[in-house]
Each structure stands twice: as C-alpha cells, then as structure tokens.
Amino acid sequence: MPPLAHPSSLRWCPLPVQHSRASLHAFYADALRNGRNTGEELRAPVSARFRSLLTSLPADIPRRALDLGYGAGAYTIALAEAGFSVVAVDQAPAEPLFRRLSPHEDLAERVTVVESLIEQYVVEEDFGLLVAKDVLHYLSQHDVEAVLTRAVQSSRSVNMHYLEVFAGISRTDAHGGQIHIEGEARYTLETLSHALERIYEGWDTTVAWDDHAEQDTRTQRTYFEATRATVTAVRRCRVSAVAVTMKGREAS
C-alpha cells in the first residue's frame, strides 16, 4: 500500500456544476423575447462563409431547406432570401422570428416554423439544404447522430448539410469551476470526427476547425472556450426511382 499523502498536500478539485436543460431554455427564451444579445451573438448576421455557400450551391439542389435551431432567425431568413422554402425547427419562442419576418410577406410565405425539440423532429423530406448552427452540441451524441442519420437516409437528390458544432468545450464560472449542461454531447475533436465519418459515409465532407472563445463584456473574463467545427457535407448523386423503390422494399 503506497504511503498516504498529508491532507495539506492534497488539491481539492470541485465537481462540475450541472445546469439543467430547462434553465438553458429559459435563458435563451428570455434573451430572444427581449432582444438581448448573448456571448455567442444570437442576433448576429449569418457568417461570410455561409453567405459564400449560398452563392455557390449546385444548380440542381432542391430549393427546400431545414434550419435546425433557428434561434433569432438569421439563417432562416437568409435561406428564404436565397429562394428556399424553409422548415425552421427550435424549442425557442417563435414570436421574435415572426416579428422579423412580418415586414416581408414574400419571405414569411416561404417559412414554416415548428416549435419542437430538435431531437424530437423526424426528418422525412428530401431537403436540399440542412443547416444546424451552434446547437447540436446541446444534444446528446446519440440524438445528434440519430437526427443527422435520418436526414441522410431521407436524401434522394443533390443535398448539402452545413453544420457548426462545438467540440472540446470548457465553460467556467466566476470562481474557475467547470460548468456542464445536462445531457450535452461533450464531443472531443476525435469523437466528433469519428461521428461525422459514420454519418456522412459516401458524401463529400470537409471540416474547418477554428478556436472560439467568449468573454464577459463587463469583466473581460473568458467563460467559454471550444473548437468550432464548420462542416460542409455534400451528396452529389441522385437516387434513381428503382433504387428508392428497392430501398423501400428492404425497409418493409
């Protein structure tokens, strides 16, 4: 038996504080309803990378899009402006998005809002473009893979998935203690890479990795650090009618 360390030499490491998903939902619902920005800039415009993607889409991509986690609606609106009819899914309140759409009747007609947990939304359509920005890390790894795999299985034509997913997350409170969110994926770079390989087997997939940090605007304390994976997965071949029929028979 090894010698015991003297109590004074032991370093106490507090257990991570766990925040519930209900408290997370309440935080974002309040921010959206009251027009408050957050550390991840909820009300920011879409990224230059996504704008560039919208201008370089395959000509034969179906003009039907799915926005998982619409939040303040920037990506939903950008998709509608690009000519897509959009299904926008989130448990966040829809009123802020409707307010942003209300002056633009032509855009509003292209958007269908579904207030639902993302993991409970069943993808059954052949969406040309699927977008999930800064939301999948809040789901469990099982739910992330289930949602995206279902979307891949529903693909029947030229499809593209655009994801921004955080991995290697470190959240700290004012005292330096770690904070976890109930049920979150907690991907490492390695586990996220392996998940993407499984989900998008046979697709053309590229991943850009960027460091990301958020600071308290009052104290400048960094409270969130992670690596953001920007994923673009493209399915270029079409499924023939025969293949679709055979797949349906196999499933039955």
PDB file of C-alpha atoms in Angstrom:
ATOM      1  CA  MET A   1       0.000   0.000   0.000  1.00  0.00           C
ATOM      2  CA  PRO A   2       1.550   3.362  -1.003  1.00  0.00           C
ATOM      3  CA  PRO A   3       2.063   5.982   1.687  1.00  0.00           C
ATOM      4  CA  LEU A   4      -0.853   8.327   2.223  1.00  0.00           C
ATOM      5  CA  ALA A   5      -0.368  11.975   1.290  1.00  0.00           C
ATOM      6  CA  HIS A   6      -0.626  14.512   4.061  1.00  0.00           C
ATOM      7  CA  PRO A   7      -4.046  16.295   3.880  1.00  0.00           C
ATOM      8  CA  SER A   8      -2.345  19.642   3.384  1.00  0.00           C
ATOM      9  CA  SER A   9      -0.730  18.374   0.159  1.00  0.00           C
ATOM     10  CA  LEU A  10      -3.997  17.279  -1.418  1.00  0.00           C
ATOM     11  CA  ARG A  11      -5.574  19.537  -4.016  1.00  0.00           C
ATOM     12  CA  TRP A  12      -9.343  19.776  -3.891  1.00  0.00           C
ATOM     13  CA  CYS A  13     -10.971  19.668  -7.340  1.00  0.00           C
ATOM     14  CA  PRO A  14     -14.645  20.638  -7.207  1.00  0.00           C
ATOM     15  CA  LEU A  15     -17.093  18.651  -9.296  1.00  0.00           C
ATOM     16  CA  PRO A  16     -18.525  20.430 -12.347  1.00  0.00           C
ATOM     17  CA  VAL A  17     -21.728  22.345 -11.781  1.00  0.00           C
ATOM     18  CA  GLN A  18     -24.519  20.973 -13.970  1.00  0.00           C
ATOM     19  CA  HIS A  19     -27.121  23.330 -15.426  1.00  0.00           C
ATOM     20  CA  SER A  20     -30.446  21.835 -16.443  1.00  0.00           C
ATOM     21  CA  ARG A  21     -31.772  21.969 -19.983  1.00  0.00           C
ATOM     22  CA  ALA A  22     -34.845  23.739 -18.613  1.00  0.00           C
ATOM     23  CA  SER A  23     -32.691  26.587 -17.279  1.00  0.00           C
ATOM     24  CA  LEU A  24     -30.860  26.767 -20.604  1.00  0.00           C
ATOM     25  CA  HIS A  25     -34.153  27.040 -22.474  1.00  0.00           C
ATOM     26  CA  ALA A  26     -35.382  29.749 -20.083  1.00  0.00           C
ATOM     27  CA  PHE A  27     -32.175  31.744 -20.610  1.00  0.00           C
ATOM     28  CA  TYR A  28     -32.422  31.731 -24.402  1.00  0.00           C
ATOM     29  CA  ALA A  29     -36.187  32.281 -24.438  1.00  0.00           C
ATOM     30  CA  ASP A  30     -35.750  35.391 -22.275  1.00  0.00           C
ATOM     31  CA  ALA A  31     -32.878  36.683 -24.450  1.00  0.00           C
ATOM     32  CA  LEU A  32     -34.864  36.217 -27.656  1.00  0.00           C
ATOM     33  CA  ARG A  33     -38.106  37.706 -26.374  1.00  0.00           C
ATOM     34  CA  ASN A  34     -36.327  40.773 -25.006  1.00  0.00           C
ATOM     35  CA  GLY A  35     -33.955  41.268 -27.915  1.00  0.00           C
ATOM     36  CA  ARG A  36     -30.846  40.770 -25.784  1.00  0.00           C
ATOM     37  CA  ASN A  37     -27.661  39.597 -27.378  1.00  0.00           C
ATOM     38  CA  THR A  38     -25.621  36.823 -25.772  1.00  0.00           C
ATOM     39  CA  GLY A  39     -21.982  35.763 -25.725  1.00  0.00           C
ATOM     40  CA  GLU A  40     -22.400  33.785 -28.934  1.00  0.00           C
ATOM     41  CA  GLU A  41     -24.142  36.799 -30.524  1.00  0.00           C
ATOM     42  CA  LEU A  42     -27.609  35.382 -31.100  1.00  0.00           C
ATOM     43  CA  ARG A  43     -28.614  38.362 -33.191  1.00  0.00           C
ATOM     44  CA  ALA A  44     -25.527  38.392 -35.400  1.00  0.00           C
ATOM     45  CA  PRO A  45     -25.953  38.168 -39.183  1.00  0.00           C
ATOM     46  CA  VAL A  46     -25.037  34.950 -40.958  1.00  0.00           C
ATOM     47  CA  SER A  47     -21.349  34.271 -41.421  1.00  0.00           C
ATOM     48  CA  ALA A  48     -19.422  35.224 -44.551  1.00  0.00           C
ATOM     49  CA  ARG A  49     -18.699  31.518 -45.029  1.00  0.00           C
ATOM     50  CA  PHE A  50     -22.413  30.712 -45.157  1.00  0.00           C
ATOM     51  CA  ARG A  51     -23.149  33.656 -47.473  1.00  0.00           C
ATOM     52  CA  SER A  52     -20.494  32.321 -49.821  1.00  0.00           C
ATOM     53  CA  LEU A  53     -22.021  28.846 -49.673  1.00  0.00           C
ATOM     54  CA  LEU A  54     -25.448  30.195 -50.657  1.00  0.00           C
ATOM     55  CA  THR A  55     -23.977  31.750 -53.805  1.00  0.00           C
ATOM     56  CA  SER A  56     -22.216  28.565 -54.898  1.00  0.00           C
ATOM     57  CA  LEU A  57     -24.863  25.880 -54.457  1.00  0.00           C
ATOM     58  CA  PRO A  58     -25.326  23.200 -57.140  1.00  0.00           C
ATOM     59  CA  ALA A  59     -27.872  24.331 -59.708  1.00  0.00           C
ATOM     60  CA  ASP A  60     -29.963  21.183 -59.291  1.00  0.00           C
ATOM     61  CA  ILE A  61     -30.224  21.264 -55.496  1.00  0.00           C
ATOM     62  CA  PRO A  62     -33.868  21.088 -54.303  1.00  0.00           C
ATOM     63  CA  ARG A  63     -34.998  24.524 -53.073  1.00  0.00           C
ATOM     64  CA  ARG A  64     -36.303  23.169 -49.801  1.00  0.00           C
ATOM     65  CA  ALA A  65     -34.272  23.784 -46.625  1.00  0.00           C
ATOM     66  CA  LEU A  66     -34.313  22.685 -42.980  1.00  0.00           C
ATOM     67  CA  ASP A  67     -32.954  25.019 -40.289  1.00  0.00           C
ATOM     68  CA  LEU A  68     -32.370  23.116 -37.041  1.00  0.00           C
ATOM     69  CA  GLY A  69     -32.198  25.606 -34.185  1.00  0.00           C
ATOM     70  CA  TYR A  70     -33.497  28.802 -35.783  1.00  0.00           C
ATOM     71  CA  GLY A  71     -32.828  30.963 -32.708  1.00  0.00           C
ATOM     72  CA  ALA A  72     -33.207  34.634 -33.692  1.00  0.00           C
ATOM     73  CA  GLY A  73     -33.857  33.606 -37.293  1.00  0.00           C
ATOM     74  CA  ALA A  74     -30.868  34.977 -39.218  1.00  0.00           C
ATOM     75  CA  TYR A  75     -30.182  31.746 -41.085  1.00  0.00           C
ATOM     76  CA  THR A  76     -33.863  31.021 -41.705  1.00  0.00           C
ATOM     77  CA  ILE A  77     -34.285  34.462 -43.266  1.00  0.00           C
ATOM     78  CA  ALA A  78     -31.108  34.138 -45.340  1.00  0.00           C
ATOM     79  CA  LEU A  79     -32.362  30.826 -46.718  1.00  0.00           C
ATOM     80  CA  ALA A  80     -35.738  32.340 -47.619  1.00  0.00           C
ATOM     81  CA  GLU A  81     -33.993  35.291 -49.286  1.00  0.00           C
ATOM     82  CA  ALA A  82     -31.989  32.788 -51.342  1.00  0.00           C
ATOM     83  CA  GLY A  83     -35.240  31.340 -52.690  1.00  0.00           C
ATOM     84  CA  PHE A  84     -35.667  28.335 -50.419  1.00  0.00           C
ATOM     85  CA  SER A  85     -38.874  27.309 -48.751  1.00  0.00           C
ATOM     86  CA  VAL A  86     -37.736  26.700 -45.178  1.00  0.00           C
ATOM     87  CA  VAL A  87     -38.824  24.499 -42.311  1.00  0.00           C
ATOM     88  CA  ALA A  88     -37.405  26.117 -39.154  1.00  0.00           C
ATOM     89  CA  VAL A  89     -37.270  23.930 -36.028  1.00  0.00           C
ATOM     90  CA  ASP A  90     -36.480  25.005 -32.466  1.00  0.00           C
ATOM     91  CA  GLN A  91     -37.934  24.937 -28.973  1.00  0.00           C
ATOM     92  CA  ALA A  92     -37.154  28.659 -28.788  1.00  0.00           C
ATOM     93  CA  PRO A  93     -40.167  31.011 -28.920  1.00  0.00           C
ATOM     94  CA  ALA A  94     -41.197  31.758 -32.487  1.00  0.00           C
ATOM     95  CA  GLU A  95     -42.517  35.300 -31.894  1.00  0.00           C
ATOM     96  CA  PRO A  96     -39.145  37.040 -32.444  1.00  0.00           C
ATOM     97  CA  LEU A  97     -38.733  35.275 -35.779  1.00  0.00           C
ATOM     98  CA  PHE A  98     -42.287  36.153 -36.824  1.00  0.00           C
ATOM     99  CA  ARG A  99     -41.609  39.798 -35.934  1.00  0.00           C
ATOM    100  CA  ARG A 100     -38.547  39.837 -38.160  1.00  0.00           C
ATOM    101  CA  LEU A 101     -40.492  38.243 -40.996  1.00  0.00           C
ATOM    102  CA  SER A 102     -43.638  40.392 -40.678  1.00  0.00           C
ATOM    103  CA  PRO A 103     -42.410  43.318 -42.871  1.00  0.00           C
ATOM    104  CA  HIS A 104     -41.516  40.841 -45.630  1.00  0.00           C
ATOM    105  CA  GLU A 105     -44.640  38.984 -46.660  1.00  0.00           C
ATOM    106  CA  ASP A 106     -42.894  37.237 -49.552  1.00  0.00           C
ATOM    107  CA  LEU A 107     -40.313  35.760 -47.180  1.00  0.00           C
ATOM    108  CA  ALA A 108     -42.846  34.867 -44.493  1.00  0.00           C
ATOM    109  CA  GLU A 109     -44.765  32.774 -47.014  1.00  0.00           C
ATOM    110  CA  ARG A 110     -41.677  30.623 -47.551  1.00  0.00           C
ATOM    111  CA  VAL A 111     -41.116  29.817 -43.852  1.00  0.00           C
ATOM    112  CA  THR A 112     -42.829  27.120 -41.799  1.00  0.00           C
ATOM    113  CA  VAL A 113     -41.960  27.263 -38.092  1.00  0.00           C
ATOM    114  CA  VAL A 114     -42.059  24.122 -35.968  1.00  0.00           C
ATOM    115  CA  GLU A 115     -41.691  24.710 -32.221  1.00  0.00           C
ATOM    116  CA  SER A 116     -40.164  21.426 -31.132  1.00  0.00           C
ATOM    117  CA  LEU A 117     -37.120  19.894 -29.534  1.00  0.00           C
ATOM    118  CA  ILE A 118     -34.706  19.218 -32.362  1.00  0.00           C
ATOM    119  CA  GLU A 119     -34.181  15.615 -31.301  1.00  0.00           C
ATOM    120  CA  GLN A 120     -37.936  15.025 -31.493  1.00  0.00           C
ATOM    121  CA  TYR A 121     -38.288  16.359 -35.040  1.00  0.00           C
ATOM    122  CA  VAL A 122     -38.377  13.492 -37.527  1.00  0.00           C
ATOM    123  CA  VAL A 123     -36.769  14.331 -40.872  1.00  0.00           C
ATOM    124  CA  GLU A 124     -38.861  12.703 -43.589  1.00  0.00           C
ATOM    125  CA  GLU A 125     -38.330  15.059 -46.551  1.00  0.00           C
ATOM    126  CA  ASP A 126     -35.614  15.333 -49.138  1.00  0.00           C
ATOM    127  CA  PHE A 127     -34.245  18.713 -48.029  1.00  0.00           C
ATOM    128  CA  GLY A 128     -31.775  20.219 -50.461  1.00  0.00           C
ATOM    129  CA  LEU A 129     -30.009  22.116 -47.688  1.00  0.00           C
ATOM    130  CA  LEU A 130     -29.870  21.359 -43.959  1.00  0.00           C
ATOM    131  CA  VAL A 131     -28.436  23.945 -41.564  1.00  0.00           C
ATOM    132  CA  ALA A 132     -27.603  23.472 -37.872  1.00  0.00           C
ATOM    133  CA  LYS A 133     -25.546  26.270 -36.360  1.00  0.00           C
ATOM    134  CA  ASP A 134     -24.241  26.270 -32.765  1.00  0.00           C
ATOM    135  CA  VAL A 135     -26.984  23.992 -31.494  1.00  0.00           C
ATOM    136  CA  LEU A 136     -26.046  20.329 -31.921  1.00  0.00           C
ATOM    137  CA  HIS A 137     -23.589  20.352 -29.002  1.00  0.00           C
ATOM    138  CA  TYR A 138     -26.561  20.809 -26.653  1.00  0.00           C
ATOM    139  CA  LEU A 139     -27.975  17.432 -27.741  1.00  0.00           C
ATOM    140  CA  SER A 140     -26.655  14.065 -26.652  1.00  0.00           C
ATOM    141  CA  GLN A 141     -24.256  12.329 -29.029  1.00  0.00           C
ATOM    142  CA  HIS A 142     -26.920   9.686 -29.663  1.00  0.00           C
ATOM    143  CA  ASP A 143     -29.505  12.315 -30.612  1.00  0.00           C
ATOM    144  CA  VAL A 144     -27.084  14.228 -32.869  1.00  0.00           C
ATOM    145  CA  GLU A 145     -26.302  11.099 -34.819  1.00  0.00           C
ATOM    146  CA  ALA A 146     -29.934   9.977 -34.944  1.00  0.00           C
ATOM    147  CA  VAL A 147     -31.179  13.311 -36.356  1.00  0.00           C
ATOM    148  CA  LEU A 148     -28.429  13.658 -38.944  1.00  0.00           C
ATOM    149  CA  THR A 149     -28.529   9.991 -39.955  1.00  0.00           C
ATOM    150  CA  ARG A 150     -32.267  10.261 -40.517  1.00  0.00           C
ATOM    151  CA  ALA A 151     -31.670  13.282 -42.759  1.00  0.00           C
ATOM    152  CA  VAL A 152     -29.011  11.373 -44.705  1.00  0.00           C
ATOM    153  CA  GLN A 153     -31.372   8.405 -45.132  1.00  0.00           C
ATOM    154  CA  SER A 154     -34.111  10.760 -46.412  1.00  0.00           C
ATOM    155  CA  SER A 155     -31.791  12.190 -49.059  1.00  0.00           C
ATOM    156  CA  ARG A 156     -32.979  11.426 -52.586  1.00  0.00           C
ATOM    157  CA  SER A 157     -31.151  14.008 -54.671  1.00  0.00           C
ATOM    158  CA  VAL A 158     -28.321  16.530 -54.527  1.00  0.00           C
ATOM    159  CA  ASN A 159     -28.161  17.515 -50.854  1.00  0.00           C
ATOM    160  CA  MET A 160     -25.914  19.677 -48.694  1.00  0.00           C
ATOM    161  CA  HIS A 161     -25.588  19.829 -44.909  1.00  0.00           C
ATOM    162  CA  TYR A 162     -23.989  22.850 -43.257  1.00  0.00           C
ATOM    163  CA  LEU A 163     -23.174  22.418 -39.565  1.00  0.00           C
ATOM    164  CA  GLU A 164     -21.330  24.453 -36.979  1.00  0.00           C
ATOM    165  CA  VAL A 165     -20.628  22.270 -33.954  1.00  0.00           C
ATOM    166  CA  PHE A 166     -18.594  22.958 -30.821  1.00  0.00           C
ATOM    167  CA  ALA A 167     -16.147  20.339 -29.535  1.00  0.00           C
ATOM    168  CA  GLY A 168     -13.769  20.358 -26.601  1.00  0.00           C
ATOM    169  CA  ILE A 169     -15.997  22.762 -24.665  1.00  0.00           C
ATOM    170  CA  SER A 170     -14.785  24.370 -21.438  1.00  0.00           C
ATOM    171  CA  ARG A 171     -17.226  26.570 -19.513  1.00  0.00           C
ATOM    172  CA  THR A 172     -16.172  28.190 -16.248  1.00  0.00           C
ATOM    173  CA  ASP A 173     -17.923  30.205 -13.586  1.00  0.00           C
ATOM    174  CA  ALA A 174     -16.501  33.307 -11.861  1.00  0.00           C
ATOM    175  CA  HIS A 175     -14.503  31.095  -9.492  1.00  0.00           C
ATOM    176  CA  GLY A 176     -12.987  28.935 -12.217  1.00  0.00           C
ATOM    177  CA  GLY A 177     -15.296  25.982 -11.641  1.00  0.00           C
ATOM    178  CA  GLN A 178     -16.387  23.913 -14.616  1.00  0.00           C
ATOM    179  CA  ILE A 179     -19.985  24.105 -15.860  1.00  0.00           C
ATOM    180  CA  HIS A 180     -21.719  21.314 -17.774  1.00  0.00           C
ATOM    181  CA  ILE A 181     -25.141  21.313 -19.431  1.00  0.00           C
ATOM    182  CA  GLU A 182     -27.467  18.417 -18.700  1.00  0.00           C
ATOM    183  CA  GLY A 183     -27.387  15.826 -21.493  1.00  0.00           C
ATOM    184  CA  GLU A 184     -24.991  17.690 -23.786  1.00  0.00           C
ATOM    185  CA  ALA A 185     -22.819  15.860 -26.320  1.00  0.00           C
ATOM    186  CA  ARG A 186     -19.432  16.877 -24.883  1.00  0.00           C
ATOM    187  CA  TYR A 187     -17.672  15.958 -28.124  1.00  0.00           C
ATOM    188  CA  THR A 188     -13.913  15.903 -28.314  1.00  0.00           C
ATOM    189  CA  LEU A 189     -12.340  16.657 -31.681  1.00  0.00           C
ATOM    190  CA  GLU A 190     -11.710  12.933 -32.103  1.00  0.00           C
ATOM    191  CA  THR A 191     -15.210  11.728 -31.200  1.00  0.00           C
ATOM    192  CA  LEU A 192     -16.818  14.388 -33.399  1.00  0.00           C
ATOM    193  CA  SER A 193     -14.571  13.451 -36.336  1.00  0.00           C
ATOM    194  CA  HIS A 194     -15.494   9.770 -35.972  1.00  0.00           C
ATOM    195  CA  ALA A 195     -19.202  10.614 -35.740  1.00  0.00           C
ATOM    196  CA  LEU A 196     -19.053  12.668 -38.941  1.00  0.00           C
ATOM    197  CA  GLU A 197     -17.271   9.820 -40.739  1.00  0.00           C
ATOM    198  CA  ARG A 198     -20.035   7.421 -39.734  1.00  0.00           C
ATOM    199  CA  ILE A 199     -22.914   9.754 -40.562  1.00  0.00           C
ATOM    200  CA  TYR A 200     -21.633  11.026 -43.905  1.00  0.00           C
ATOM    201  CA  GLU A 201     -20.090   7.895 -45.346  1.00  0.00           C
ATOM    202  CA  GLY A 202     -20.075   8.301 -49.145  1.00  0.00           C
ATOM    203  CA  TRP A 203     -20.643  12.068 -49.018  1.00  0.00           C
ATOM    204  CA  ASP A 204     -18.041  14.718 -49.880  1.00  0.00           C
ATOM    205  CA  THR A 205     -17.303  16.165 -46.449  1.00  0.00           C
ATOM    206  CA  THR A 206     -14.987  18.991 -45.434  1.00  0.00           C
ATOM    207  CA  VAL A 207     -14.383  20.265 -41.913  1.00  0.00           C
ATOM    208  CA  ALA A 208     -12.762  23.546 -40.896  1.00  0.00           C
ATOM    209  CA  TRP A 209     -11.596  23.769 -37.270  1.00  0.00           C
ATOM    210  CA  ASP A 210     -11.406  27.181 -35.571  1.00  0.00           C
ATOM    211  CA  ASP A 211     -10.721  28.228 -31.988  1.00  0.00           C
ATOM    212  CA  HIS A 212     -13.642  30.007 -30.337  1.00  0.00           C
ATOM    213  CA  ALA A 213     -13.880  31.948 -27.075  1.00  0.00           C
ATOM    214  CA  GLU A 214     -16.498  34.118 -25.383  1.00  0.00           C
ATOM    215  CA  GLN A 215     -15.820  36.814 -22.781  1.00  0.00           C
ATOM    216  CA  ASP A 216     -17.917  38.578 -20.181  1.00  0.00           C
ATOM    217  CA  THR A 217     -18.376  42.094 -21.594  1.00  0.00           C
ATOM    218  CA  ARG A 218     -18.066  43.660 -18.129  1.00  0.00           C
ATOM    219  CA  THR A 219     -15.076  41.819 -16.695  1.00  0.00           C
ATOM    220  CA  GLN A 220     -13.475  40.518 -19.912  1.00  0.00           C
ATOM    221  CA  ARG A 221     -13.262  37.122 -18.231  1.00  0.00           C
ATOM    222  CA  THR A 222     -13.229  34.228 -20.703  1.00  0.00           C
ATOM    223  CA  TYR A 223     -16.020  31.881 -19.646  1.00  0.00           C
ATOM    224  CA  PHE A 224     -16.397  29.699 -22.751  1.00  0.00           C
ATOM    225  CA  GLU A 225     -13.697  28.105 -24.894  1.00  0.00           C
ATOM    226  CA  ALA A 226     -14.095  25.471 -27.586  1.00  0.00           C
ATOM    227  CA  THR A 227     -13.129  24.402 -31.078  1.00  0.00           C
ATOM    228  CA  ARG A 228     -15.812  25.119 -33.659  1.00  0.00           C
ATOM    229  CA  ALA A 229     -16.123  22.586 -36.462  1.00  0.00           C
ATOM    230  CA  THR A 230     -17.688  24.032 -39.613  1.00  0.00           C
ATOM    231  CA  VAL A 231     -18.889  21.043 -41.596  1.00  0.00           C
ATOM    232  CA  THR A 232     -19.989  21.006 -45.223  1.00  0.00           C
ATOM    233  CA  ALA A 233     -21.240  17.624 -46.418  1.00  0.00           C
ATOM    234  CA  VAL A 234     -22.465  17.195 -49.986  1.00  0.00           C
ATOM    235  CA  ARG A 235     -24.305  14.322 -51.600  1.00  0.00           C
ATOM    236  CA  ARG A 236     -23.863  14.757 -55.329  1.00  0.00           C
ATOM    237  CA  CYS A 237     -25.509  11.713 -56.885  1.00  0.00           C
ATOM    238  CA  ARG A 238     -29.219  11.282 -57.362  1.00  0.00           C
ATOM    239  CA  VAL A 239     -31.114   8.197 -56.231  1.00  0.00           C
ATOM    240  CA  SER A 240     -32.919   6.563 -59.110  1.00  0.00           C
ATOM    241  CA  ALA A 241     -36.600   5.678 -58.864  1.00  0.00           C
ATOM    242  CA  VAL A 242     -35.648   1.987 -58.930  1.00  0.00           C
ATOM    243  CA  ALA A 243     -33.183   2.440 -56.072  1.00  0.00           C
ATOM    244  CA  VAL A 244     -35.751   4.295 -53.996  1.00  0.00           C
ATOM    245  CA  THR A 245     -38.308   1.559 -54.636  1.00  0.00           C
ATOM    246  CA  MET A 246     -35.849  -1.191 -53.704  1.00  0.00           C
ATOM    247  CA  LYS A 247     -34.798   0.656 -50.544  1.00  0.00           C
ATOM    248  CA  GLY A 248     -38.446   0.970 -49.570  1.00  0.00           C
ATOM    249  CA  ARG A 249     -38.998  -2.746 -50.075  1.00  0.00           C
ATOM    250  CA  GLU A 250     -35.959  -3.603 -47.989  1.00  0.00           C
ATOM    251  CA  ALA A 251     -37.229  -1.370 -45.198  1.00  0.00           C
ATOM    252  CA  SER A 252     -40.585  -3.118 -45.259  1.00  0.00           C
TER     253      SER A 252
END
